[in-house]
mmCIF file of C-alpha atoms in Angstrom:
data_model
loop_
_atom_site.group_PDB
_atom_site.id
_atom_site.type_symbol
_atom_site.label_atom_id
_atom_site.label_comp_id
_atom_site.label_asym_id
_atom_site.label_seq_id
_atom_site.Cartn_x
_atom_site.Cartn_y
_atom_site.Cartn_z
ATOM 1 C CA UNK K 1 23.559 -30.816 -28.891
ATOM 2 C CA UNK K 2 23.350 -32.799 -25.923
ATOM 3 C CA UNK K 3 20.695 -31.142 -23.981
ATOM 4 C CA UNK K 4 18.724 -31.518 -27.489
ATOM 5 C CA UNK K 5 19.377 -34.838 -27.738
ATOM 6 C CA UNK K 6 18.229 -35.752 -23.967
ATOM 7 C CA UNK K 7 14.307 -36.011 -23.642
ATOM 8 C CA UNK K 8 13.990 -35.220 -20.376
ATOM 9 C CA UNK K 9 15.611 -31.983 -20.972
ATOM 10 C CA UNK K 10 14.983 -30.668 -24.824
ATOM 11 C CA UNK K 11 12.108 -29.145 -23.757
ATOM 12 C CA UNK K 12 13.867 -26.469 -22.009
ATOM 13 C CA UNK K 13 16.220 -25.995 -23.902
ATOM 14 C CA UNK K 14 14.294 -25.146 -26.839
ATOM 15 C CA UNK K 15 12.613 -22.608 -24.901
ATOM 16 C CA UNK K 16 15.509 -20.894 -23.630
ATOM 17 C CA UNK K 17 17.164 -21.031 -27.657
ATOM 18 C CA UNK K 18 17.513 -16.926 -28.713
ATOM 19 C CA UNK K 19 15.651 -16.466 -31.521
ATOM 20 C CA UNK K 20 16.753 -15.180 -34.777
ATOM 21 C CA UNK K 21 15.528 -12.056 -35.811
ATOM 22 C CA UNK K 22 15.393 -9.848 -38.341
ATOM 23 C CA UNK K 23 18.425 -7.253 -37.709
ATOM 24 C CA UNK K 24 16.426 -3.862 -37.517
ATOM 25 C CA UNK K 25 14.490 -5.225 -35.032
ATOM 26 C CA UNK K 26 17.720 -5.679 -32.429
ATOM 27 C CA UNK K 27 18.082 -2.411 -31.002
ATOM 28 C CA UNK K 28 20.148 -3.147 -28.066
ATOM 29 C CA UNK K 29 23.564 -4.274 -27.880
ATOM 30 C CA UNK K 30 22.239 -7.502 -25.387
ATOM 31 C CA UNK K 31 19.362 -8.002 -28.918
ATOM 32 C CA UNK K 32 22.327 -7.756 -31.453
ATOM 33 C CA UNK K 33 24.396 -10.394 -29.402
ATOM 34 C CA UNK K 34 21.525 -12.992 -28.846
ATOM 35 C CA UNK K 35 20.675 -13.117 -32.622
ATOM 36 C CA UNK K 36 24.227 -13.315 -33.391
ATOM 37 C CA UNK K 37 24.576 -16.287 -31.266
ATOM 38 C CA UNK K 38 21.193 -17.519 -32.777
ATOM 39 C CA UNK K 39 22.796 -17.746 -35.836
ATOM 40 C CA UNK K 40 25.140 -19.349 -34.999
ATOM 41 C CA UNK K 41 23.349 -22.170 -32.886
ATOM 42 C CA UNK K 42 21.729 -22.173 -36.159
ATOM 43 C CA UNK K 43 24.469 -23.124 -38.161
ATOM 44 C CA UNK K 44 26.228 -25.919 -35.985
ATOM 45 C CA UNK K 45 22.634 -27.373 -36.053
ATOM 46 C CA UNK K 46 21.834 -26.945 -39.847
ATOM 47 C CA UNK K 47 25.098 -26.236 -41.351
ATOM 48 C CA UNK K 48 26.124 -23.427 -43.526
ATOM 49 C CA UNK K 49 23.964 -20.789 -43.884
ATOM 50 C CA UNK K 50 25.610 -19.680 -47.283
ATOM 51 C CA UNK K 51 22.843 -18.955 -50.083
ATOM 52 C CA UNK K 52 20.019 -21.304 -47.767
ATOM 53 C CA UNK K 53 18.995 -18.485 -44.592
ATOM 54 C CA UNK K 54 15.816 -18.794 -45.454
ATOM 55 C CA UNK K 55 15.713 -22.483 -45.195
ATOM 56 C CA UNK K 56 17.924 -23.197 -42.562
ATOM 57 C CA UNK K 57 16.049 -20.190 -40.427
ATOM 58 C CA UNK K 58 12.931 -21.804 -40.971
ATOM 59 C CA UNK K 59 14.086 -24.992 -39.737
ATOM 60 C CA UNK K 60 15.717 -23.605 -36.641
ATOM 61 C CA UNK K 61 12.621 -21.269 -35.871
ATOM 62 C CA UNK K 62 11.115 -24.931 -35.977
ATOM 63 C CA UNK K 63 12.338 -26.436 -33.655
ATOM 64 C CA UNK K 64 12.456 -23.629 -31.029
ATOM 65 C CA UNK K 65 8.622 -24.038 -31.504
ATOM 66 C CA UNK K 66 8.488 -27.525 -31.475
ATOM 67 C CA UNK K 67 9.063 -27.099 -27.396
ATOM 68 C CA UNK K 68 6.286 -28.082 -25.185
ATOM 69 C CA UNK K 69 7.721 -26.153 -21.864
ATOM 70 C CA UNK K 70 6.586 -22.362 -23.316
ATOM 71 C CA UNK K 71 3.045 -23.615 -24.549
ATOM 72 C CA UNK K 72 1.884 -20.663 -23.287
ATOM 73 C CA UNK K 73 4.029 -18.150 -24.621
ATOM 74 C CA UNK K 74 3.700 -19.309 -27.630
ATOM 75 C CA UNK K 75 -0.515 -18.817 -27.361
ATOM 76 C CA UNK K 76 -0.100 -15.390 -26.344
ATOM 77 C CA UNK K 77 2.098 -14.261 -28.803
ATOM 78 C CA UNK K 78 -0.485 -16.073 -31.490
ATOM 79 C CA UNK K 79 -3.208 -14.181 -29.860
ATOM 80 C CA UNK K 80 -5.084 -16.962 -28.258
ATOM 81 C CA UNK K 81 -4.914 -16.076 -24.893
ATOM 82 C CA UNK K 82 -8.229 -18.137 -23.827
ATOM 83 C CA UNK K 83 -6.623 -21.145 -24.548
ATOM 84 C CA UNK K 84 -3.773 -21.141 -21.845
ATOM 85 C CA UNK K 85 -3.722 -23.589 -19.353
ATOM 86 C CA UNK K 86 -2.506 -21.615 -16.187
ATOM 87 C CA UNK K 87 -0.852 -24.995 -14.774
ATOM 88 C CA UNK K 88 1.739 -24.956 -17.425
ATOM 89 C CA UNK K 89 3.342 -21.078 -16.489
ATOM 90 C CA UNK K 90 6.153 -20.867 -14.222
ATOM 91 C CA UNK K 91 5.612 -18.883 -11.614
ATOM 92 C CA UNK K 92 7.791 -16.117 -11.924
ATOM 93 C CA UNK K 93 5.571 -15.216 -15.116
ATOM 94 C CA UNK K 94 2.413 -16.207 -13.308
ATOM 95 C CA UNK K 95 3.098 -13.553 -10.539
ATOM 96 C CA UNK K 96 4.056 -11.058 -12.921
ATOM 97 C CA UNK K 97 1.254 -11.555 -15.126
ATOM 98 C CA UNK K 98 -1.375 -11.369 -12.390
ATOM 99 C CA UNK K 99 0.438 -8.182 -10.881
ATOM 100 C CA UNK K 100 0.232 -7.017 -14.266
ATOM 101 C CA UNK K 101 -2.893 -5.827 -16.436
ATOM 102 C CA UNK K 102 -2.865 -8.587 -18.712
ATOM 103 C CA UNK K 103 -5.553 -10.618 -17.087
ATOM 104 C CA UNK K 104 -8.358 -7.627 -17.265
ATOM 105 C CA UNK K 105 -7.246 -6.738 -21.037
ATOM 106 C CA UNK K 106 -8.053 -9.769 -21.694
ATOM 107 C CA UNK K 107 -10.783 -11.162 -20.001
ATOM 108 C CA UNK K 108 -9.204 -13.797 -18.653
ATOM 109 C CA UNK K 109 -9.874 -12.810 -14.688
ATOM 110 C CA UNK K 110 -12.717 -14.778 -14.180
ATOM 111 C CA UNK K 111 -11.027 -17.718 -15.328
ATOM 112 C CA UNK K 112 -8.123 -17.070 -13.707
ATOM 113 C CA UNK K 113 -9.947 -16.467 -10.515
ATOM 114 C CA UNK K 114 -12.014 -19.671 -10.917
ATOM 115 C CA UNK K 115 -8.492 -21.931 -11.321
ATOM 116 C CA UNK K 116 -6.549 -19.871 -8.314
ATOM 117 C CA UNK K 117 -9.564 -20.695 -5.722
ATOM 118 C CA UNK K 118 -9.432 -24.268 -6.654
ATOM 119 C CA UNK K 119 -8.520 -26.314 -3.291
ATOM 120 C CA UNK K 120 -6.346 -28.638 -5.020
ATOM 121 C CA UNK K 121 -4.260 -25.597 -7.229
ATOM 122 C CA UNK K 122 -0.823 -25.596 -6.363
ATOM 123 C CA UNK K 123 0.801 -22.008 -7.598
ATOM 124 C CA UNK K 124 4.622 -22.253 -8.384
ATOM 125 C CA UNK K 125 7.335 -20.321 -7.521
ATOM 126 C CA UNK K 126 11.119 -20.490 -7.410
ATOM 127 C CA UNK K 127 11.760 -16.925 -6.277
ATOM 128 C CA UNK K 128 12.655 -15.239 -2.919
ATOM 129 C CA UNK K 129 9.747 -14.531 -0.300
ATOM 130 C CA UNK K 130 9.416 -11.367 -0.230
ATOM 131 C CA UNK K 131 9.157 -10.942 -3.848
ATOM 132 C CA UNK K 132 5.757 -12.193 -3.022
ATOM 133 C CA UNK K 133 5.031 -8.802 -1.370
ATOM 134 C CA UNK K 134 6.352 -6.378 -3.441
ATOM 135 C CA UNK K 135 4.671 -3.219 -4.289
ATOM 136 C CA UNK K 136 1.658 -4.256 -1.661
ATOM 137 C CA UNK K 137 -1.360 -1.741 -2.113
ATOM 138 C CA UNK K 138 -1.762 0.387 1.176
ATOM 139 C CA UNK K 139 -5.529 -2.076 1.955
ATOM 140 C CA UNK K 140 -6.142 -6.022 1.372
ATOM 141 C CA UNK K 141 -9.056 -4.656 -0.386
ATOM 142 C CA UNK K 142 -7.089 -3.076 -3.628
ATOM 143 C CA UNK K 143 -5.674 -6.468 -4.087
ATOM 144 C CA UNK K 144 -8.656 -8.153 -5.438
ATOM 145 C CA UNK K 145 -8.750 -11.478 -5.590
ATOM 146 C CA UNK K 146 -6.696 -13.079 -8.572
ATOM 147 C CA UNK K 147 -3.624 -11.117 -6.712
ATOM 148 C CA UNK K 148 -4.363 -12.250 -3.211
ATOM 149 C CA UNK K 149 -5.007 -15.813 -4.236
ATOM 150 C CA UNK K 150 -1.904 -16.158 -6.084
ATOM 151 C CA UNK K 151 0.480 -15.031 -3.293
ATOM 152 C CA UNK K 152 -1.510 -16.969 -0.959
ATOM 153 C CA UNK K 153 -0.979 -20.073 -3.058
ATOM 154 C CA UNK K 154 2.578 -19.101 -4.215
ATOM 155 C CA UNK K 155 3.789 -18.678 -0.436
ATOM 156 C CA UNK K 156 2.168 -22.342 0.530
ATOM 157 C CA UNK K 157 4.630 -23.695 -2.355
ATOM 158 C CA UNK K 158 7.395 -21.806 -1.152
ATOM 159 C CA UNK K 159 6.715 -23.375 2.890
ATOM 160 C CA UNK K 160 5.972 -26.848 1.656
ATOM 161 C CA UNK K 161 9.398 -26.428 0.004
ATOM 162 C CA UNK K 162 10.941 -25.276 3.018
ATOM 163 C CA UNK K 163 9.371 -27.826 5.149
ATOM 164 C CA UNK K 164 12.037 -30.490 4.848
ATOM 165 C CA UNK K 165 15.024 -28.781 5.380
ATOM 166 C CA UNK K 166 13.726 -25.910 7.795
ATOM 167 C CA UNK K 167 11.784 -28.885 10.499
ATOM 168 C CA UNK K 168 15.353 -29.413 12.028
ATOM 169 C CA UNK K 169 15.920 -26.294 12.981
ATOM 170 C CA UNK K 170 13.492 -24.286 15.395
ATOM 171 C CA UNK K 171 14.376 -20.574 15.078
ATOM 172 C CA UNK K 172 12.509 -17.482 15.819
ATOM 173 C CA UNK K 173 13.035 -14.345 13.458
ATOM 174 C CA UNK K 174 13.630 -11.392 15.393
ATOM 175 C CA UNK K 175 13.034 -8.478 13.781
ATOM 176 C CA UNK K 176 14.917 -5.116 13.467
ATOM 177 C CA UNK K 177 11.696 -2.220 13.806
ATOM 178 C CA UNK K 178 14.053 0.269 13.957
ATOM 179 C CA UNK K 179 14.220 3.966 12.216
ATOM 180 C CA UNK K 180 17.207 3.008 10.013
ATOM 181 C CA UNK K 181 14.689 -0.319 8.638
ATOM 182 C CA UNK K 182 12.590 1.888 6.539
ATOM 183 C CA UNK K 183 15.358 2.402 3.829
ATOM 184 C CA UNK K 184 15.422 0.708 0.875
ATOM 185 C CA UNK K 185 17.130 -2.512 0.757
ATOM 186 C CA UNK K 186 19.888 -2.770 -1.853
ATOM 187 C CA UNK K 187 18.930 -4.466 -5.417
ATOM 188 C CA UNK K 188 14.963 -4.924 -4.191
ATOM 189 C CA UNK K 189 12.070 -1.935 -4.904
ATOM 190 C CA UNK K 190 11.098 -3.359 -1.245
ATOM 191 C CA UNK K 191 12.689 -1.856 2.517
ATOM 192 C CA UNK K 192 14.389 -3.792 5.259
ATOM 193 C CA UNK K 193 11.651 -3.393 7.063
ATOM 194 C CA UNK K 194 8.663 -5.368 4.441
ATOM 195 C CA UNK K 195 11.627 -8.003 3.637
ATOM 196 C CA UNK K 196 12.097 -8.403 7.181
ATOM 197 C CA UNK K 197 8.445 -8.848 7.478
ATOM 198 C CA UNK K 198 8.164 -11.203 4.666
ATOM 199 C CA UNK K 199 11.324 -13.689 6.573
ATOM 200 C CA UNK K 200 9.464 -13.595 9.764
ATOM 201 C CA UNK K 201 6.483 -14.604 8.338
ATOM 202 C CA UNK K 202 7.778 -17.328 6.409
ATOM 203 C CA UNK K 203 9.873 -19.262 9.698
ATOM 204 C CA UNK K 204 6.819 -18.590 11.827
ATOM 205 C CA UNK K 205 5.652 -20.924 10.105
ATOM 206 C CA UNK K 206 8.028 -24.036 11.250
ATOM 207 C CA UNK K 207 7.760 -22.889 14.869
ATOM 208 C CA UNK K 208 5.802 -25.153 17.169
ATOM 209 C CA UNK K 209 4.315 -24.973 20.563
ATOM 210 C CA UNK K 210 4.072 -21.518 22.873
ATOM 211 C CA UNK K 211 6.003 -20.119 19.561
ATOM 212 C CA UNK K 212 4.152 -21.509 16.631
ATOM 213 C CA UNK K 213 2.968 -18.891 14.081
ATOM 214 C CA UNK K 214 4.790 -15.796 16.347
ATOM 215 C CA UNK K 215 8.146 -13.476 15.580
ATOM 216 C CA UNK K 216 10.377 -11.141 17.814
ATOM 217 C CA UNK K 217 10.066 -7.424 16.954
ATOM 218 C CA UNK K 218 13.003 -5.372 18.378
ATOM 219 C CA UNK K 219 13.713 -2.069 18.250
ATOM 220 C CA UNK K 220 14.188 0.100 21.400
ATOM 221 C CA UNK K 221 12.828 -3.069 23.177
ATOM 222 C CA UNK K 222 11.452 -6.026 22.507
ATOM 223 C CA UNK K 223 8.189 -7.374 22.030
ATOM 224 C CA UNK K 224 6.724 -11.115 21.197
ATOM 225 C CA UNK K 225 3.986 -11.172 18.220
ATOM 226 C CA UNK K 226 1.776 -13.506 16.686
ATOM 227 C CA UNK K 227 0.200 -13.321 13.473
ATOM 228 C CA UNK K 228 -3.464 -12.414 12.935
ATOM 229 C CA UNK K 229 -5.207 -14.162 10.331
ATOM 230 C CA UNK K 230 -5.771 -17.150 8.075
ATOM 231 C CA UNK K 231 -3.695 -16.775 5.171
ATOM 232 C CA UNK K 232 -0.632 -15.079 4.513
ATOM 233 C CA UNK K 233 -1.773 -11.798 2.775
ATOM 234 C CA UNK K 234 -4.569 -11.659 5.959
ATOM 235 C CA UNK K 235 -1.442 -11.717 8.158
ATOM 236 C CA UNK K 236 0.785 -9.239 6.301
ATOM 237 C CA UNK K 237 -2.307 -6.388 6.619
ATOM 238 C CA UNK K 238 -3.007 -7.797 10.210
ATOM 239 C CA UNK K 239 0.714 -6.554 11.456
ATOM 240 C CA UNK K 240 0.758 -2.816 12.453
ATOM 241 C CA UNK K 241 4.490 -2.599 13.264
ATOM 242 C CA UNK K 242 6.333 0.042 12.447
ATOM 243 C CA UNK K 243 9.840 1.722 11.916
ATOM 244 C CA UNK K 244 11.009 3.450 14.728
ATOM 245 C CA UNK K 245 13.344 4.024 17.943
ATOM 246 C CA UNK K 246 17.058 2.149 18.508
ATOM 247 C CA UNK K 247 19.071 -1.118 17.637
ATOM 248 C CA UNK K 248 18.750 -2.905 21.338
ATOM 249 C CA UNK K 249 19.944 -5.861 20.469
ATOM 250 C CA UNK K 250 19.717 -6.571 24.194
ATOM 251 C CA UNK K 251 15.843 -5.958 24.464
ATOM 252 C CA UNK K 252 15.645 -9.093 22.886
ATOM 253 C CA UNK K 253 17.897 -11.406 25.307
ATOM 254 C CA UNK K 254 15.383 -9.611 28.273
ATOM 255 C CA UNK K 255 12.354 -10.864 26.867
ATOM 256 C CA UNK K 256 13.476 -14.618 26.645
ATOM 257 C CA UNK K 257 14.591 -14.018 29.935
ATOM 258 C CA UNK K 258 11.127 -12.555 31.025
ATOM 259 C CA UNK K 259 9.294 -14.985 29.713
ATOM 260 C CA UNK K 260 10.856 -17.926 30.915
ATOM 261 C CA UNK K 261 10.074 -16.488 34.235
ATOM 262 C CA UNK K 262 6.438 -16.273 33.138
ATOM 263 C CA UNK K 263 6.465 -20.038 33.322
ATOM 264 C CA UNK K 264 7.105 -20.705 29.898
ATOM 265 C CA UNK K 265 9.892 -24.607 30.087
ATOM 266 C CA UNK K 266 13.544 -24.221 28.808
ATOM 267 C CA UNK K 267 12.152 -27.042 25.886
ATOM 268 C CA UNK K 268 9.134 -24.714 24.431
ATOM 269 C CA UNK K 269 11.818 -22.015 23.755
ATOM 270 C CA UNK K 270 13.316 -22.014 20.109
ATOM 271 C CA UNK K 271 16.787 -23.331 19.634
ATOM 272 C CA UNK K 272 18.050 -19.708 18.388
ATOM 273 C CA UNK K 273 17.277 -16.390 16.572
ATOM 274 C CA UNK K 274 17.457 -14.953 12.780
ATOM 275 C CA UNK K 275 18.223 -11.736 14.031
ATOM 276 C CA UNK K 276 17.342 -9.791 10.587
ATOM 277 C CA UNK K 277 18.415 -6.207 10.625
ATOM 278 C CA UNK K 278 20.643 -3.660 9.024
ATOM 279 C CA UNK K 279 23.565 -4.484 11.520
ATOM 280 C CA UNK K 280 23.524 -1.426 13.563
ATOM 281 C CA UNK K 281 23.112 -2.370 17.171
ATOM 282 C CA UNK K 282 23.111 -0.239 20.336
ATOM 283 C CA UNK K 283 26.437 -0.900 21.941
ATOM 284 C CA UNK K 284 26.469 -3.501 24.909
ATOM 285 C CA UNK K 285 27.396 -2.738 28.836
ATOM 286 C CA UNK K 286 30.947 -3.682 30.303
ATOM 287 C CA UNK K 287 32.997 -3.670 27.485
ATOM 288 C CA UNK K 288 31.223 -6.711 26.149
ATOM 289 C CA UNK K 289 29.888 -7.407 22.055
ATOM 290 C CA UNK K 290 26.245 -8.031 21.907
ATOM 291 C CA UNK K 291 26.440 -11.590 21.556
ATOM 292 C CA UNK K 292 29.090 -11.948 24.511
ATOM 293 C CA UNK K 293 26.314 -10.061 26.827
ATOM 294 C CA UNK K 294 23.662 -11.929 25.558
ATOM 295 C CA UNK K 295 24.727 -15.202 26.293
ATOM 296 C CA UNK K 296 25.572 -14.061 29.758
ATOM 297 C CA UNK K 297 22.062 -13.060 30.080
ATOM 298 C CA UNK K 298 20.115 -16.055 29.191
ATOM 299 C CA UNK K 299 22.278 -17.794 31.842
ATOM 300 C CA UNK K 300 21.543 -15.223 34.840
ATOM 301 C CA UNK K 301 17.910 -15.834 33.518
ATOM 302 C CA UNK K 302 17.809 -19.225 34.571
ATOM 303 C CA UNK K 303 18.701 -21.024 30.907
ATOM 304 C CA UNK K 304 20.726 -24.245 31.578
ATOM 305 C CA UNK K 305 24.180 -23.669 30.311
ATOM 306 C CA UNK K 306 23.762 -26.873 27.656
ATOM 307 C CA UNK K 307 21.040 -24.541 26.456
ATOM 308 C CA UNK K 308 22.846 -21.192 26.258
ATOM 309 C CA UNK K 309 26.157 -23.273 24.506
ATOM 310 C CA UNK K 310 23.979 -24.305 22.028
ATOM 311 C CA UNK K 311 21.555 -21.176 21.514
ATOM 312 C CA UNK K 312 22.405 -20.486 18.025
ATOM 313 C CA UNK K 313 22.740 -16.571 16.854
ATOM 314 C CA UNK K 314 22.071 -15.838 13.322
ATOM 315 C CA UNK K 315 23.401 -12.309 12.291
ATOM 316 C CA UNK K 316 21.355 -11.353 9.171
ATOM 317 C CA UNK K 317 22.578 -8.326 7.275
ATOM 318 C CA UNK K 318 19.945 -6.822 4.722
ATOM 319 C CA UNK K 319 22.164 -3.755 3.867
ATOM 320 C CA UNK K 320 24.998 -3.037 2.102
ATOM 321 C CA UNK K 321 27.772 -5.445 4.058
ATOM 322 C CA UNK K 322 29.045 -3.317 6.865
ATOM 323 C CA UNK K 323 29.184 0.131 5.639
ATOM 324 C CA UNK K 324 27.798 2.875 6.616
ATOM 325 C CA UNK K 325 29.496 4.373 9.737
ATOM 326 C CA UNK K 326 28.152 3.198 13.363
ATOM 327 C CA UNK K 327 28.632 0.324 15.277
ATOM 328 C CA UNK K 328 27.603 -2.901 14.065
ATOM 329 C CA UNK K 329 27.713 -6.528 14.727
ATOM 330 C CA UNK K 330 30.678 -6.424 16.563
ATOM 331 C CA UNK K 331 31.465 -10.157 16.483
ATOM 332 C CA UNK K 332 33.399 -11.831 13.926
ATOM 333 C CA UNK K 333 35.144 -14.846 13.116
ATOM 334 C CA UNK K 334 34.891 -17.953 14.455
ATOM 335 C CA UNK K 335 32.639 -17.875 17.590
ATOM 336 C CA UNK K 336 30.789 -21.096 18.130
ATOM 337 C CA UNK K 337 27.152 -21.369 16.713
ATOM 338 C CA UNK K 338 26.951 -17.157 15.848
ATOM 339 C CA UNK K 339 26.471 -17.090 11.967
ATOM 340 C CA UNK K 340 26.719 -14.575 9.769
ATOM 341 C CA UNK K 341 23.921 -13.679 6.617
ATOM 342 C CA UNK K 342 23.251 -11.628 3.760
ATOM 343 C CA UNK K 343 21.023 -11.058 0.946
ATOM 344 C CA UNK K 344 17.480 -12.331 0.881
ATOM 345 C CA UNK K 345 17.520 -16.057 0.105
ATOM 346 C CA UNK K 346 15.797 -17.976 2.988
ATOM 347 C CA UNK K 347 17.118 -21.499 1.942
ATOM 348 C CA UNK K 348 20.469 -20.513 3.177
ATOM 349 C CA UNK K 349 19.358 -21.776 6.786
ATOM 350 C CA UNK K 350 18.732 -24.874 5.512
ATOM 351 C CA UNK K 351 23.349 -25.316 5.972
ATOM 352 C CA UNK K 352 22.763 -25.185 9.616
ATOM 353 C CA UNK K 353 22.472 -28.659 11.053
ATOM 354 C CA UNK K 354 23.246 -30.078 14.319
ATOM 355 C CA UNK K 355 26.966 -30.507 12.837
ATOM 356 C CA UNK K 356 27.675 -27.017 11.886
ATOM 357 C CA UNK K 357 29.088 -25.556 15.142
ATOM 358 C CA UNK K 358 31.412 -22.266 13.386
ATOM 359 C CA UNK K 359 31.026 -19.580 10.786
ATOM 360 C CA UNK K 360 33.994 -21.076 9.099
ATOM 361 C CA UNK K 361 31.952 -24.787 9.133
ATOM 362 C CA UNK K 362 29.030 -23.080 7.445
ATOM 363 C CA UNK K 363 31.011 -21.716 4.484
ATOM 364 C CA UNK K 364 32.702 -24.935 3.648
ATOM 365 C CA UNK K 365 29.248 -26.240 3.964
ATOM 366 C CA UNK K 366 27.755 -24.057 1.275
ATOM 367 C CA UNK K 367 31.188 -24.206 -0.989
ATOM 368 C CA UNK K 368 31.163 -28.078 -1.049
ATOM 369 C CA UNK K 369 27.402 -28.688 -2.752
ATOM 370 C CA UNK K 370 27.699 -31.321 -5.352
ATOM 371 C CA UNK K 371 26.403 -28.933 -7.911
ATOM 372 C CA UNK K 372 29.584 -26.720 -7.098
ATOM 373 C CA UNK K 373 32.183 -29.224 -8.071
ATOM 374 C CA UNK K 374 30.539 -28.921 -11.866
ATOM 375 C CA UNK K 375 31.865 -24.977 -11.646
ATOM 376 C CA UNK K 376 35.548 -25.395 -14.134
ATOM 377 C CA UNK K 377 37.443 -22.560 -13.852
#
């Protein structure tokens, strides 16, 4: 009753009210439930349903229509597709109903394809990166243009997001290429290698200087790359990497060191890595972990030790924690600036500011959002 009563948020919740259906229709338990808790929205709102459904129905299926923020539901389920304004769809929906064939059977892809090219079109999107890339046709040109467009535009909303919180940091995604990468990636229809892909080219694009636009790919060794193309879809075709070969975590530490000797300053270098990979590493020489060996490393290469304190190491798992069999990260706990990910969310780099020195500070950083202390338990 509150959220109806409040006009900057009615609208919402008026589209997100179940709606009350007739009872054959519900054919799943999850159908049954939401129009039994329609009904009952129903009657707090309108009272007691006794001998008045009809009436008090109508009135609820009312106001669930009255809702501005699913115009365009509401036109396609009406049948009057060519009047939806594409601004007003979310962009989960838009993306699925571009990827889908709704725009061809109904000859909307013409107009859609006129609005997407627009300059000044800003695409929305709230989901994860590489959800922008699933289920990628083998050649750019199967994508047509509606498609291409959208994830173009879609992937500039999701950076221009980003930009705020992601210009502090300057961190290079390096990139497990490795055999184990082509599996599938748990809860996703994508691999660990195309969401690793999607990452790296999402934080190339905060990267400035010798490293602007460029990502680490790492599998038996190391090599630096920079993206090919214009626009994000040109750039996804444009990479030929592949799976194959070890986890030398190492590889990586060598090229930094390598090209440092090439000339490149101590200040061009990024301030750490997003190492994204499934976790299993070669091991490391002289009974060191991987991150031990590395730092040690960087400083026989020449990096100043306020550098090498302060080179962070982010540990990004895209597989199922740490199972599996093999060895693996190898360092836990509390070692100063190494971090530890999982899952696919990119925003959760956006916790590691100058202040945030421990693996321990990081997780009382993410536990203590203001939007957390609204949780009751």
């Amino acid at each position: 009753m509150t959220g109806l009563s409040d006009d900057t948020q009615n609208k919402l919740f008026k589209k997100y009210l179940p709606q009350i259906k007739a009872n054959s229709v519900c054919k799943t338990v999850e159908a049954q439930a939401d129009n039994m808790i329609a009904k009952w929205i129903c009657s707090l709102l309108y009272g007691s349903k006794t001998g008045s459904e009809s009436s008090t129905y109508k009135m609820y299926r009312k106001l669930k229509t009255s809702g501005s923020a699913h115009e365009w539901q509401k036109l396609i389920s009406q049948g009057k597709h060519s009047l939806i304004d594409f601004n007003t769809i979310h962009g989960r929906a838009l993306n699925k109903l571009v990827r889908s064939k709704y725009l061809s059977n109904q000859g909307l892809t013409e107009k859609y394809e006129n609005w997407i090219t627009k300059s000044d079109v800003e695409a929305k999107f709230t989901g994860f990166v590489h959800e922008l890339f699933e289920r990628m046709p083998s050649s750019k040109s199967s994508l047509g243009v509606a498609k291409e467009e959208t994830i173009n535009k879609q992937f500039a909303t999701l950076v221009k997001k980003g930009g705020d919180v992601n210009k502090e940091t300057s961190l290079i995604v390096v990139r497990d290429t490795s055999g184990s990468m082509g599996s599938g990636a748990a809860g996703t229809n994508m691999t660990c290698f195309d969401i690793g892909k999607a990452l790296a080219l999402y934080f190339s694009e905060f990267l400035t200087g010798q490293f602007a636009n460029a990502w680490i790919e790492f599998n038996s060794s190391a090599k630096m790359h920079t993206w090919k193309g214009e626009t994000p879809v040109d750039k996804w075709y444009n990479d030929k990497s592949g799976y194959v070969g070890s986890t030398n975590f190492q590889s990586v530490v060598n090229l930094f060191v390598t090209l440092k000797s090439q000339g490149i300053a101590e200040s061009e270098f990024p301030t750490g890595i997003l190492c994204i990979s499934d976790s299993e590493f070669n091991p490391s020489q002289l009974g060191k972990t991987n991150v031990e060996a590395a730092k040690s490393t960087l400083l026989r290469g020449g990096f100043s030790k306020a550098y090498v304190d302060n080179f962070v190491i982010v540990l990004w798992n895209l597989q199922h924690g740490y199972g599996g069999g093999g060895r693996k990260f190898e360092t836990h706990g509390d070692v100063q600036n190494v971090f530890y990910f999982s899952g696919y969310s990119a925003a959760t780099v956006s916790f590691l500011t100058e202040d945030i020195k421990t693996a321990s500070e990081l997780f009382d950083a993410a536990m203590n959002q203001e939007v957390l202390s609204l949780v009751k338990l």
